[in-house]
mmCIF file with all atom_site columns, C-alpha atoms in Angstrom:
data_model
loop_
_atom_site.group_PDB
_atom_site.id
_atom_site.type_symbol
_atom_site.label_atom_id
_atom_site.label_alt_id
_atom_site.label_comp_id
_atom_site.label_asym_id
_atom_site.label_entity_id
_atom_site.label_seq_id
_atom_site.pdbx_PDB_ins_code
_atom_site.Cartn_x
_atom_site.Cartn_y
_atom_site.Cartn_z
_atom_site.occupancy
_atom_site.B_iso_or_equiv
_atom_site.pdbx_formal_charge
_atom_site.auth_seq_id
_atom_site.auth_comp_id
_atom_site.auth_asym_id
_atom_site.auth_atom_id
_atom_site.pdbx_PDB_model_num
ATOM 1   C CA . MET N 1 1   ? -71.877 85.544  -82.511 1.00 0.00 ? 1   MET N CA 1
ATOM 2   C CA . ALA N 1 2   ? -71.649 89.230  -83.482 1.00 0.00 ? 2   ALA N CA 1
ATOM 3   C CA . THR N 1 3   ? -70.332 89.827  -86.974 1.00 0.00 ? 3   THR N CA 1
ATOM 4   C CA . LEU N 1 4   ? -68.141 92.654  -88.165 1.00 0.00 ? 4   LEU N CA 1
ATOM 5   C CA . ASN N 1 5   ? -67.558 91.309  -91.648 1.00 0.00 ? 5   ASN N CA 1
ATOM 6   C CA . GLY N 1 6   ? -66.192 94.030  -93.915 1.00 0.00 ? 6   GLY N CA 1
ATOM 7   C CA . LYS N 1 7   ? -65.810 96.547  -91.079 1.00 0.00 ? 7   LYS N CA 1
ATOM 8   C CA . THR N 1 8   ? -62.638 98.392  -90.110 1.00 0.00 ? 8   THR N CA 1
ATOM 9   C CA . VAL N 1 9   ? -61.874 98.809  -86.409 1.00 0.00 ? 9   VAL N CA 1
ATOM 10  C CA . LEU N 1 10  ? -59.213 100.750 -84.528 1.00 0.00 ? 10  LEU N CA 1
ATOM 11  C CA . VAL N 1 11  ? -58.410 99.576  -80.997 1.00 0.00 ? 11  VAL N CA 1
ATOM 12  C CA . VAL N 1 12  ? -56.343 102.077 -79.011 1.00 0.00 ? 12  VAL N CA 1
ATOM 13  C CA . GLY N 1 13  ? -54.459 100.164 -76.357 1.00 0.00 ? 13  GLY N CA 1
ATOM 14  C CA . GLY N 1 14  ? -54.847 97.045  -78.478 1.00 0.00 ? 14  GLY N CA 1
ATOM 15  C CA . THR N 1 15  ? -51.452 95.509  -77.801 1.00 0.00 ? 15  THR N CA 1
ATOM 16  C CA . HIS N 1 16  ? -52.070 94.187  -74.273 1.00 0.00 ? 16  HIS N CA 1
ATOM 17  C CA . GLY N 1 17  ? -54.657 93.384  -71.627 1.00 0.00 ? 17  GLY N CA 1
ATOM 18  C CA . ILE N 1 18  ? -58.298 94.181  -72.323 1.00 0.00 ? 18  ILE N CA 1
ATOM 19  C CA . GLY N 1 19  ? -57.488 95.885  -75.619 1.00 0.00 ? 19  GLY N CA 1
ATOM 20  C CA . ARG N 1 20  ? -55.662 92.854  -76.976 1.00 0.00 ? 20  ARG N CA 1
ATOM 21  C CA . ALA N 1 21  ? -58.651 90.652  -76.108 1.00 0.00 ? 21  ALA N CA 1
ATOM 22  C CA . VAL N 1 22  ? -60.872 93.106  -77.983 1.00 0.00 ? 22  VAL N CA 1
ATOM 23  C CA . VAL N 1 23  ? -58.549 92.930  -80.993 1.00 0.00 ? 23  VAL N CA 1
ATOM 24  C CA . GLU N 1 24  ? -58.677 89.123  -81.001 1.00 0.00 ? 24  GLU N CA 1
ATOM 25  C CA . ALA N 1 25  ? -62.477 89.016  -80.658 1.00 0.00 ? 25  ALA N CA 1
ATOM 26  C CA . THR N 1 26  ? -62.936 91.662  -83.345 1.00 0.00 ? 26  THR N CA 1
ATOM 27  C CA . LEU N 1 27  ? -60.683 89.781  -85.749 1.00 0.00 ? 27  LEU N CA 1
ATOM 28  C CA . ALA N 1 28  ? -62.681 86.606  -85.049 1.00 0.00 ? 28  ALA N CA 1
ATOM 29  C CA . ALA N 1 29  ? -65.855 88.545  -85.875 1.00 0.00 ? 29  ALA N CA 1
ATOM 30  C CA . GLY N 1 30  ? -64.532 89.302  -89.357 1.00 0.00 ? 30  GLY N CA 1
ATOM 31  C CA . ALA N 1 31  ? -63.189 92.838  -89.069 1.00 0.00 ? 31  ALA N CA 1
ATOM 32  C CA . LYS N 1 32  ? -59.971 94.365  -90.319 1.00 0.00 ? 32  LYS N CA 1
ATOM 33  C CA . VAL N 1 33  ? -58.325 95.592  -87.110 1.00 0.00 ? 33  VAL N CA 1
ATOM 34  C CA . HIS N 1 34  ? -55.694 98.251  -86.460 1.00 0.00 ? 34  HIS N CA 1
ATOM 35  C CA . ALA N 1 35  ? -54.123 97.733  -83.026 1.00 0.00 ? 35  ALA N CA 1
ATOM 36  C CA . ALA N 1 36  ? -52.698 100.997 -81.707 1.00 0.00 ? 36  ALA N CA 1
ATOM 37  C CA . GLY N 1 37  ? -50.240 101.334 -78.873 1.00 0.00 ? 37  GLY N CA 1
ATOM 38  C CA . ARG N 1 38  ? -46.630 101.906 -77.955 1.00 0.00 ? 38  ARG N CA 1
ATOM 39  C CA . SER N 1 39  ? -45.706 98.295  -78.761 1.00 0.00 ? 39  SER N CA 1
ATOM 40  C CA . ALA N 1 40  ? -45.551 96.630  -82.170 1.00 0.00 ? 40  ALA N CA 1
ATOM 41  C CA . ASP N 1 41  ? -46.429 93.263  -80.578 1.00 0.00 ? 41  ASP N CA 1
ATOM 42  C CA . VAL N 1 42  ? -49.958 92.823  -81.925 1.00 0.00 ? 42  VAL N CA 1
ATOM 43  C CA . ALA N 1 43  ? -52.255 89.837  -82.284 1.00 0.00 ? 43  ALA N CA 1
ATOM 44  C CA . ALA N 1 44  ? -51.795 87.808  -85.470 1.00 0.00 ? 44  ALA N CA 1
ATOM 45  C CA . GLY N 1 45  ? -53.839 89.357  -88.257 1.00 0.00 ? 45  GLY N CA 1
ATOM 46  C CA . ALA N 1 46  ? -53.956 92.863  -86.780 1.00 0.00 ? 46  ALA N CA 1
ATOM 47  C CA . VAL N 1 47  ? -52.258 95.904  -88.311 1.00 0.00 ? 47  VAL N CA 1
ATOM 48  C CA . PRO N 1 48  ? -49.945 97.689  -85.852 1.00 0.00 ? 48  PRO N CA 1
ATOM 49  C CA . LEU N 1 49  ? -50.200 101.464 -85.406 1.00 0.00 ? 49  LEU N CA 1
ATOM 50  C CA . ALA N 1 50  ? -47.771 103.406 -83.217 1.00 0.00 ? 50  ALA N CA 1
ATOM 51  C CA . ILE N 1 51  ? -49.745 105.763 -80.967 1.00 0.00 ? 51  ILE N CA 1
ATOM 52  C CA . ASP N 1 52  ? -48.885 107.124 -77.539 1.00 0.00 ? 52  ASP N CA 1
ATOM 53  C CA . LEU N 1 53  ? -51.823 108.933 -75.910 1.00 0.00 ? 53  LEU N CA 1
ATOM 54  C CA . ALA N 1 54  ? -49.310 111.054 -73.989 1.00 0.00 ? 54  ALA N CA 1
ATOM 55  C CA . ALA N 1 55  ? -48.012 112.552 -77.260 1.00 0.00 ? 55  ALA N CA 1
ATOM 56  C CA . PRO N 1 56  ? -50.978 114.237 -79.019 1.00 0.00 ? 56  PRO N CA 1
ATOM 57  C CA . ALA N 1 57  ? -48.694 116.323 -81.238 1.00 0.00 ? 57  ALA N CA 1
ATOM 58  C CA . HIS N 1 58  ? -48.032 113.169 -83.248 1.00 0.00 ? 58  HIS N CA 1
ATOM 59  C CA . PHE N 1 59  ? -51.664 112.102 -83.683 1.00 0.00 ? 59  PHE N CA 1
ATOM 60  C CA . GLY N 1 60  ? -52.176 113.799 -87.054 1.00 0.00 ? 60  GLY N CA 1
ATOM 61  C CA . ALA N 1 61  ? -49.279 111.998 -88.694 1.00 0.00 ? 61  ALA N CA 1
ATOM 62  C CA . ALA N 1 62  ? -50.170 108.698 -87.005 1.00 0.00 ? 62  ALA N CA 1
ATOM 63  C CA . VAL N 1 63  ? -53.769 108.596 -88.277 1.00 0.00 ? 63  VAL N CA 1
ATOM 64  C CA . ALA N 1 64  ? -53.188 110.122 -91.720 1.00 0.00 ? 64  ALA N CA 1
ATOM 65  C CA . ALA N 1 65  ? -52.828 106.762 -93.473 1.00 0.00 ? 65  ALA N CA 1
ATOM 66  C CA . LEU N 1 66  ? -55.805 105.120 -91.777 1.00 0.00 ? 66  LEU N CA 1
ATOM 67  C CA . PRO N 1 67  ? -58.804 104.149 -93.917 1.00 0.00 ? 67  PRO N CA 1
ATOM 68  C CA . VAL N 1 68  ? -62.371 105.097 -93.057 1.00 0.00 ? 68  VAL N CA 1
ATOM 69  C CA . LEU N 1 69  ? -63.147 103.618 -89.636 1.00 0.00 ? 69  LEU N CA 1
ATOM 70  C CA . ASP N 1 70  ? -66.397 101.931 -88.683 1.00 0.00 ? 70  ASP N CA 1
ATOM 71  C CA . HIS N 1 71  ? -65.549 101.528 -84.998 1.00 0.00 ? 71  HIS N CA 1
ATOM 72  C CA . VAL N 1 72  ? -62.972 102.917 -82.575 1.00 0.00 ? 72  VAL N CA 1
ATOM 73  C CA . VAL N 1 73  ? -62.304 101.370 -79.152 1.00 0.00 ? 73  VAL N CA 1
ATOM 74  C CA . PHE N 1 74  ? -60.278 103.071 -76.427 1.00 0.00 ? 74  PHE N CA 1
ATOM 75  C CA . SER N 1 75  ? -58.858 100.835 -73.706 1.00 0.00 ? 75  SER N CA 1
ATOM 76  C CA . ALA N 1 76  ? -55.523 102.565 -73.048 1.00 0.00 ? 76  ALA N CA 1
ATOM 77  C CA . GLY N 1 77  ? -54.592 104.652 -70.050 1.00 0.00 ? 77  GLY N CA 1
ATOM 78  C CA . ALA N 1 78  ? -51.786 105.543 -67.667 1.00 0.00 ? 78  ALA N CA 1
ATOM 79  C CA . ARG N 1 79  ? -51.325 103.194 -64.737 1.00 0.00 ? 79  ARG N CA 1
ATOM 80  C CA . VAL N 1 80  ? -52.035 105.108 -61.518 1.00 0.00 ? 80  VAL N CA 1
ATOM 81  C CA . SER N 1 81  ? -51.909 103.957 -57.927 1.00 0.00 ? 81  SER N CA 1
ATOM 82  C CA . SER N 1 82  ? -54.643 103.953 -55.266 1.00 0.00 ? 82  SER N CA 1
ATOM 83  C CA . PRO N 1 83  ? -53.468 106.262 -52.459 1.00 0.00 ? 83  PRO N CA 1
ATOM 84  C CA . ARG N 1 84  ? -55.628 107.811 -49.792 1.00 0.00 ? 84  ARG N CA 1
ATOM 85  C CA . PHE N 1 85  ? -56.680 111.336 -50.721 1.00 0.00 ? 85  PHE N CA 1
ATOM 86  C CA . ALA N 1 86  ? -54.250 112.989 -48.286 1.00 0.00 ? 86  ALA N CA 1
ATOM 87  C CA . ASP N 1 87  ? -51.366 111.103 -49.881 1.00 0.00 ? 87  ASP N CA 1
ATOM 88  C CA . ALA N 1 88  ? -52.393 111.467 -53.528 1.00 0.00 ? 88  ALA N CA 1
ATOM 89  C CA . ASP N 1 89  ? -49.626 112.615 -55.850 1.00 0.00 ? 89  ASP N CA 1
ATOM 90  C CA . LEU N 1 90  ? -50.985 115.434 -58.006 1.00 0.00 ? 90  LEU N CA 1
ATOM 91  C CA . ALA N 1 91  ? -48.379 114.759 -60.692 1.00 0.00 ? 91  ALA N CA 1
ATOM 92  C CA . GLU N 1 92  ? -49.595 111.154 -60.995 1.00 0.00 ? 92  GLU N CA 1
ATOM 93  C CA . TRP N 1 93  ? -53.214 112.321 -60.959 1.00 0.00 ? 93  TRP N CA 1
ATOM 94  C CA . ARG N 1 94  ? -52.493 114.798 -63.764 1.00 0.00 ? 94  ARG N CA 1
ATOM 95  C CA . LEU N 1 95  ? -50.695 112.107 -65.764 1.00 0.00 ? 95  LEU N CA 1
ATOM 96  C CA . GLY N 1 96  ? -53.768 109.884 -65.530 1.00 0.00 ? 96  GLY N CA 1
ATOM 97  C CA . PHE N 1 97  ? -55.932 112.644 -66.959 1.00 0.00 ? 97  PHE N CA 1
ATOM 98  C CA . GLU N 1 98  ? -53.375 113.701 -69.587 1.00 0.00 ? 98  GLU N CA 1
ATOM 99  C CA . VAL N 1 99  ? -53.235 110.188 -71.023 1.00 0.00 ? 99  VAL N CA 1
ATOM 100 C CA . LYS N 1 100 ? -56.652 108.578 -70.579 1.00 0.00 ? 100 LYS N CA 1
ATOM 101 C CA . PHE N 1 101 ? -58.852 111.691 -70.689 1.00 0.00 ? 101 PHE N CA 1
ATOM 102 C CA . PHE N 1 102 ? -57.167 114.522 -72.593 1.00 0.00 ? 102 PHE N CA 1
ATOM 103 C CA . GLY N 1 103 ? -55.222 112.109 -74.812 1.00 0.00 ? 103 GLY N CA 1
ATOM 104 C CA . THR N 1 104 ? -58.474 110.377 -75.754 1.00 0.00 ? 104 THR N CA 1
ATOM 105 C CA . ILE N 1 105 ? -60.158 113.705 -76.513 1.00 0.00 ? 105 ILE N CA 1
ATOM 106 C CA . ALA N 1 106 ? -57.287 114.817 -78.740 1.00 0.00 ? 106 ALA N CA 1
ATOM 107 C CA . LEU N 1 107 ? -57.199 111.514 -80.609 1.00 0.00 ? 107 LEU N CA 1
ATOM 108 C CA . ILE N 1 108 ? -60.966 111.533 -81.213 1.00 0.00 ? 108 ILE N CA 1
ATOM 109 C CA . GLN N 1 109 ? -60.625 115.042 -82.636 1.00 0.00 ? 109 GLN N CA 1
ATOM 110 C CA . ALA N 1 110 ? -57.848 113.828 -84.948 1.00 0.00 ? 110 ALA N CA 1
ATOM 111 C CA . LEU N 1 111 ? -59.935 110.832 -86.003 1.00 0.00 ? 111 LEU N CA 1
ATOM 112 C CA . LEU N 1 112 ? -63.162 112.715 -86.814 1.00 0.00 ? 112 LEU N CA 1
ATOM 113 C CA . PRO N 1 113 ? -62.367 112.993 -90.562 1.00 0.00 ? 113 PRO N CA 1
ATOM 114 C CA . LYS N 1 114 ? -61.748 109.229 -90.623 1.00 0.00 ? 114 LYS N CA 1
ATOM 115 C CA . LEU N 1 115 ? -65.037 108.167 -89.001 1.00 0.00 ? 115 LEU N CA 1
ATOM 116 C CA . ALA N 1 116 ? -67.813 106.683 -91.120 1.00 0.00 ? 116 ALA N CA 1
ATOM 117 C CA . ALA N 1 117 ? -71.169 108.457 -90.939 1.00 0.00 ? 117 ALA N CA 1
ATOM 118 C CA . ASP N 1 118 ? -72.534 105.611 -88.778 1.00 0.00 ? 118 ASP N CA 1
ATOM 119 C CA . ALA N 1 119 ? -69.328 104.889 -86.865 1.00 0.00 ? 119 ALA N CA 1
ATOM 120 C CA . SER N 1 120 ? -69.204 103.998 -83.189 1.00 0.00 ? 120 SER N CA 1
ATOM 121 C CA . ILE N 1 121 ? -66.757 104.915 -80.436 1.00 0.00 ? 121 ILE N CA 1
ATOM 122 C CA . VAL N 1 122 ? -66.353 102.817 -77.291 1.00 0.00 ? 122 VAL N CA 1
ATOM 123 C CA . LEU N 1 123 ? -64.560 104.305 -74.290 1.00 0.00 ? 123 LEU N CA 1
ATOM 124 C CA . THR N 1 124 ? -63.412 102.487 -71.154 1.00 0.00 ? 124 THR N CA 1
ATOM 125 C CA . SER N 1 125 ? -64.026 103.659 -67.598 1.00 0.00 ? 125 SER N CA 1
ATOM 126 C CA . GLY N 1 126 ? -64.118 101.437 -64.501 1.00 0.00 ? 126 GLY N CA 1
ATOM 127 C CA . VAL N 1 127 ? -66.267 100.332 -61.606 1.00 0.00 ? 127 VAL N CA 1
ATOM 128 C CA . LEU N 1 128 ? -64.702 102.829 -59.185 1.00 0.00 ? 128 LEU N CA 1
ATOM 129 C CA . SER N 1 129 ? -66.550 105.648 -60.948 1.00 0.00 ? 129 SER N CA 1
ATOM 130 C CA . ARG N 1 130 ? -69.662 104.550 -59.031 1.00 0.00 ? 130 ARG N CA 1
ATOM 131 C CA . LYS N 1 131 ? -68.192 102.546 -56.153 1.00 0.00 ? 131 LYS N CA 1
ATOM 132 C CA . PRO N 1 132 ? -66.669 104.907 -53.591 1.00 0.00 ? 132 PRO N CA 1
ATOM 133 C CA . SER N 1 133 ? -63.764 103.468 -51.655 1.00 0.00 ? 133 SER N CA 1
ATOM 134 C CA . VAL N 1 134 ? -60.876 104.562 -49.486 1.00 0.00 ? 134 VAL N CA 1
ATOM 135 C CA . GLY N 1 135 ? -57.953 105.076 -51.847 1.00 0.00 ? 135 GLY N CA 1
ATOM 136 C CA . GLY N 1 136 ? -60.162 105.145 -54.936 1.00 0.00 ? 136 GLY N CA 1
ATOM 137 C CA . VAL N 1 137 ? -60.474 108.886 -55.510 1.00 0.00 ? 137 VAL N CA 1
ATOM 138 C CA . THR N 1 138 ? -57.817 109.176 -58.246 1.00 0.00 ? 138 THR N CA 1
ATOM 139 C CA . LYS N 1 139 ? -59.237 106.404 -60.408 1.00 0.00 ? 139 LYS N CA 1
ATOM 140 C CA . ALA N 1 140 ? -62.840 107.248 -59.528 1.00 0.00 ? 140 ALA N CA 1
ATOM 141 C CA . THR N 1 141 ? -62.630 110.830 -60.785 1.00 0.00 ? 141 THR N CA 1
ATOM 142 C CA . LEU N 1 142 ? -60.814 109.785 -63.954 1.00 0.00 ? 142 LEU N CA 1
ATOM 143 C CA . ASN N 1 143 ? -63.375 107.098 -64.761 1.00 0.00 ? 143 ASN N CA 1
ATOM 144 C CA . ALA N 1 144 ? -66.322 109.369 -63.926 1.00 0.00 ? 144 ALA N CA 1
ATOM 145 C CA . ALA N 1 145 ? -64.921 112.002 -66.277 1.00 0.00 ? 145 ALA N CA 1
ATOM 146 C CA . THR N 1 146 ? -64.638 109.372 -69.007 1.00 0.00 ? 146 THR N CA 1
ATOM 147 C CA . GLU N 1 147 ? -68.284 108.386 -68.554 1.00 0.00 ? 147 GLU N CA 1
ATOM 148 C CA . ALA N 1 148 ? -69.375 112.039 -68.726 1.00 0.00 ? 148 ALA N CA 1
ATOM 149 C CA . LEU N 1 149 ? -67.301 112.451 -71.889 1.00 0.00 ? 149 LEU N CA 1
ATOM 150 C CA . GLY N 1 150 ? -68.989 109.441 -73.464 1.00 0.00 ? 150 GLY N CA 1
ATOM 151 C CA . ARG N 1 151 ? -72.509 110.651 -72.743 1.00 0.00 ? 151 ARG N CA 1
ATOM 152 C CA . ASN N 1 152 ? -71.822 114.150 -74.053 1.00 0.00 ? 152 ASN N CA 1
ATOM 153 C CA . LEU N 1 153 ? -70.117 112.898 -77.216 1.00 0.00 ? 153 LEU N CA 1
ATOM 154 C CA . ALA N 1 154 ? -73.102 110.621 -77.845 1.00 0.00 ? 154 ALA N CA 1
ATOM 155 C CA . LYS N 1 155 ? -75.194 113.792 -78.110 1.00 0.00 ? 155 LYS N CA 1
ATOM 156 C CA . GLU N 1 156 ? -72.745 115.896 -80.068 1.00 0.00 ? 156 GLU N CA 1
ATOM 157 C CA . LEU N 1 157 ? -71.474 113.305 -82.557 1.00 0.00 ? 157 LEU N CA 1
ATOM 158 C CA . ALA N 1 158 ? -74.866 111.701 -83.343 1.00 0.00 ? 158 ALA N CA 1
ATOM 159 C CA . PRO N 1 159 ? -75.810 109.815 -85.466 1.00 0.00 ? 159 PRO N CA 1
ATOM 160 C CA . ARG N 1 160 ? -72.431 108.305 -84.695 1.00 0.00 ? 160 ARG N CA 1
ATOM 161 C CA . ARG N 1 161 ? -72.723 106.259 -81.505 1.00 0.00 ? 161 ARG N CA 1
ATOM 162 C CA . VAL N 1 162 ? -70.625 106.603 -78.350 1.00 0.00 ? 162 VAL N CA 1
ATOM 163 C CA . ASN N 1 163 ? -70.750 104.148 -75.446 1.00 0.00 ? 163 ASN N CA 1
ATOM 164 C CA . VAL N 1 164 ? -68.609 103.343 -72.413 1.00 0.00 ? 164 VAL N CA 1
ATOM 165 C CA . VAL N 1 165 ? -67.610 99.934  -71.048 1.00 0.00 ? 165 VAL N CA 1
ATOM 166 C CA . SER N 1 166 ? -66.995 99.910  -67.283 1.00 0.00 ? 166 SER N CA 1
ATOM 167 C CA . PRO N 1 167 ? -64.995 96.874  -66.122 1.00 0.00 ? 167 PRO N CA 1
ATOM 168 C CA . GLY N 1 168 ? -64.587 95.604  -62.612 1.00 0.00 ? 168 GLY N CA 1
ATOM 169 C CA . VAL N 1 169 ? -61.389 93.904  -61.440 1.00 0.00 ? 169 VAL N CA 1
ATOM 170 C CA . THR N 1 170 ? -60.069 92.146  -64.537 1.00 0.00 ? 170 THR N CA 1
ATOM 171 C CA . ALA N 1 171 ? -57.400 89.447  -64.754 1.00 0.00 ? 171 ALA N CA 1
ATOM 172 C CA . THR N 1 172 ? -54.851 91.313  -66.864 1.00 0.00 ? 172 THR N CA 1
ATOM 173 C CA . GLY N 1 173 ? -51.090 91.596  -66.632 1.00 0.00 ? 173 GLY N CA 1
ATOM 174 C CA . SER N 1 174 ? -51.439 94.761  -64.547 1.00 0.00 ? 174 SER N CA 1
ATOM 175 C CA . TRP N 1 175 ? -51.828 92.461  -61.524 1.00 0.00 ? 175 TRP N CA 1
ATOM 176 C CA . GLY N 1 176 ? -48.399 90.945  -62.084 1.00 0.00 ? 176 GLY N CA 1
ATOM 177 C CA . SER N 1 177 ? -47.727 87.268  -62.744 1.00 0.00 ? 177 SER N CA 1
ATOM 178 C CA . GLY N 1 178 ? -47.280 83.925  -61.066 1.00 0.00 ? 178 GLY N CA 1
ATOM 179 C CA . ALA N 1 179 ? -48.832 82.397  -57.978 1.00 0.00 ? 179 ALA N CA 1
ATOM 180 C CA . ALA N 1 180 ? -48.966 85.665  -56.018 1.00 0.00 ? 180 ALA N CA 1
ATOM 181 C CA . ARG N 1 181 ? -51.070 87.255  -58.768 1.00 0.00 ? 181 ARG N CA 1
ATOM 182 C CA . ASP N 1 182 ? -53.375 84.241  -58.971 1.00 0.00 ? 182 ASP N CA 1
ATOM 183 C CA . ASP N 1 183 ? -53.854 84.192  -55.199 1.00 0.00 ? 183 ASP N CA 1
ATOM 184 C CA . ARG N 1 184 ? -54.626 87.910  -55.088 1.00 0.00 ? 184 ARG N CA 1
ATOM 185 C CA . LEU N 1 185 ? -57.201 87.689  -57.866 1.00 0.00 ? 185 LEU N CA 1
ATOM 186 C CA . ALA N 1 186 ? -58.741 84.593  -56.301 1.00 0.00 ? 186 ALA N CA 1
ATOM 187 C CA . GLY N 1 187 ? -59.086 86.477  -53.020 1.00 0.00 ? 187 GLY N CA 1
ATOM 188 C CA . ILE N 1 188 ? -60.786 89.411  -54.724 1.00 0.00 ? 188 ILE N CA 1
ATOM 189 C CA . GLY N 1 189 ? -63.027 87.041  -56.667 1.00 0.00 ? 189 GLY N CA 1
ATOM 190 C CA . ALA N 1 190 ? -64.097 85.293  -53.494 1.00 0.00 ? 190 ALA N CA 1
ATOM 191 C CA . SER N 1 191 ? -65.527 88.579  -52.207 1.00 0.00 ? 191 SER N CA 1
ATOM 192 C CA . LEU N 1 192 ? -67.717 89.076  -55.287 1.00 0.00 ? 192 LEU N CA 1
ATOM 193 C CA . PRO N 1 193 ? -71.206 87.613  -55.833 1.00 0.00 ? 193 PRO N CA 1
ATOM 194 C CA . LEU N 1 194 ? -70.024 85.518  -58.787 1.00 0.00 ? 194 LEU N CA 1
ATOM 195 C CA . GLY N 1 195 ? -66.997 84.216  -56.916 1.00 0.00 ? 195 GLY N CA 1
ATOM 196 C CA . ARG N 1 196 ? -64.536 85.292  -59.605 1.00 0.00 ? 196 ARG N CA 1
ATOM 197 C CA . VAL N 1 197 ? -63.098 88.360  -61.277 1.00 0.00 ? 197 VAL N CA 1
ATOM 198 C CA . VAL N 1 198 ? -63.698 89.378  -64.886 1.00 0.00 ? 198 VAL N CA 1
ATOM 199 C CA . GLU N 1 199 ? -61.596 87.880  -67.685 1.00 0.00 ? 199 GLU N CA 1
ATOM 200 C CA . PRO N 1 200 ? -60.489 90.005  -70.667 1.00 0.00 ? 200 PRO N CA 1
ATOM 201 C CA . ALA N 1 201 ? -62.350 87.641  -73.012 1.00 0.00 ? 201 ALA N CA 1
ATOM 202 C CA . ASP N 1 202 ? -65.563 88.327  -71.057 1.00 0.00 ? 202 ASP N CA 1
ATOM 203 C CA . LEU N 1 203 ? -65.151 92.049  -71.613 1.00 0.00 ? 203 LEU N CA 1
ATOM 204 C CA . ALA N 1 204 ? -64.345 91.635  -75.295 1.00 0.00 ? 204 ALA N CA 1
ATOM 205 C CA . GLN N 1 205 ? -67.887 90.384  -75.879 1.00 0.00 ? 205 GLN N CA 1
ATOM 206 C CA . LEU N 1 206 ? -69.287 93.555  -74.302 1.00 0.00 ? 206 LEU N CA 1
ATOM 207 C CA . TYR N 1 207 ? -67.196 95.734  -76.616 1.00 0.00 ? 207 TYR N CA 1
ATOM 208 C CA . LEU N 1 208 ? -68.532 93.717  -79.551 1.00 0.00 ? 208 LEU N CA 1
ATOM 209 C CA . LEU N 1 209 ? -72.064 94.425  -78.344 1.00 0.00 ? 209 LEU N CA 1
ATOM 210 C CA . ALA N 1 210 ? -71.345 98.149  -78.145 1.00 0.00 ? 210 ALA N CA 1
ATOM 211 C CA . MET N 1 211 ? -69.962 98.076  -81.687 1.00 0.00 ? 211 MET N CA 1
ATOM 212 C CA . THR N 1 212 ? -72.752 96.055  -83.257 1.00 0.00 ? 212 THR N CA 1
ATOM 213 C CA . GLN N 1 213 ? -75.914 97.156  -81.409 1.00 0.00 ? 213 GLN N CA 1
ATOM 214 C CA . ALA N 1 214 ? -77.150 99.952  -83.677 1.00 0.00 ? 214 ALA N CA 1
ATOM 215 C CA . ALA N 1 215 ? -79.724 101.245 -81.167 1.00 0.00 ? 215 ALA N CA 1
ATOM 216 C CA . MET N 1 216 ? -77.245 101.743 -78.320 1.00 0.00 ? 216 MET N CA 1
ATOM 217 C CA . THR N 1 217 ? -75.620 105.104 -77.599 1.00 0.00 ? 217 THR N CA 1
ATOM 218 C CA . GLY N 1 218 ? -74.793 107.101 -74.488 1.00 0.00 ? 218 GLY N CA 1
ATOM 219 C CA . SER N 1 219 ? -74.781 103.909 -72.428 1.00 0.00 ? 219 SER N CA 1
ATOM 220 C CA . VAL N 1 220 ? -72.410 102.805 -69.680 1.00 0.00 ? 220 VAL N CA 1
ATOM 221 C CA . LEU N 1 221 ? -72.091 99.023  -69.816 1.00 0.00 ? 221 LEU N CA 1
ATOM 222 C CA . ASP N 1 222 ? -70.992 97.371  -66.570 1.00 0.00 ? 222 ASP N CA 1
ATOM 223 C CA . LEU N 1 223 ? -69.202 94.039  -66.333 1.00 0.00 ? 223 LEU N CA 1
ATOM 224 C CA . GLU N 1 224 ? -67.940 93.658  -62.773 1.00 0.00 ? 224 GLU N CA 1
ATOM 225 C CA . ALA N 1 225 ? -68.990 90.202  -61.472 1.00 0.00 ? 225 ALA N CA 1
ATOM 226 C CA . GLY N 1 226 ? -71.473 91.867  -59.122 1.00 0.00 ? 226 GLY N CA 1
ATOM 227 C CA . ALA N 1 227 ? -69.068 94.368  -57.513 1.00 0.00 ? 227 ALA N CA 1
ATOM 228 C CA . LEU N 1 228 ? -71.698 97.138  -57.648 1.00 0.00 ? 228 LEU N CA 1
ATOM 229 C CA . LEU N 1 229 ? -74.284 95.120  -55.735 1.00 0.00 ? 229 LEU N CA 1
#
């Protein structure tokens, strides 16, 4: 198992879904973890940090008390729908970029003085960046922009490392709850080569790899149960 003993990690979006699974796995690997988000409901052992990616004016004050960071993970973003292009709401599209893309950029800028010389940053995109679909254009462009950001930052911030994790359909709370959610995810899973969707705990191990593999930078790491095949 990957070890992060003695390391300090910030997980943005660490209070729910994929980010919370990353927080739990990172704590289990021995790190001190700051879980950032709009909720104070964090995993046991994590340090809560109030951050809203839609409010960059507050980033300076929010990060001022942070210690030197060895790793930063971004898993937060605005929830956007999947309309056909002709029906896409530009206000919703802009919100997606303001939070997940421009908010991430602004927070990385604010965090630069806090990053260790060999720190890593892990961004989160999604399978739609390279899987065209009807109704996928909003999410696809946002995720593709995130992957381009990761590759360019890997060049500019070196020797600090920057990688991107690209999940497929993942069984988080964004799909709702109860039997209807389970049936929907089971139906999606049945269409995939592995016969199931991705679990947050599966993805957490990929984030750990991105944090601990010292020779990896500028990479996009897919975990999508075969959706790209």
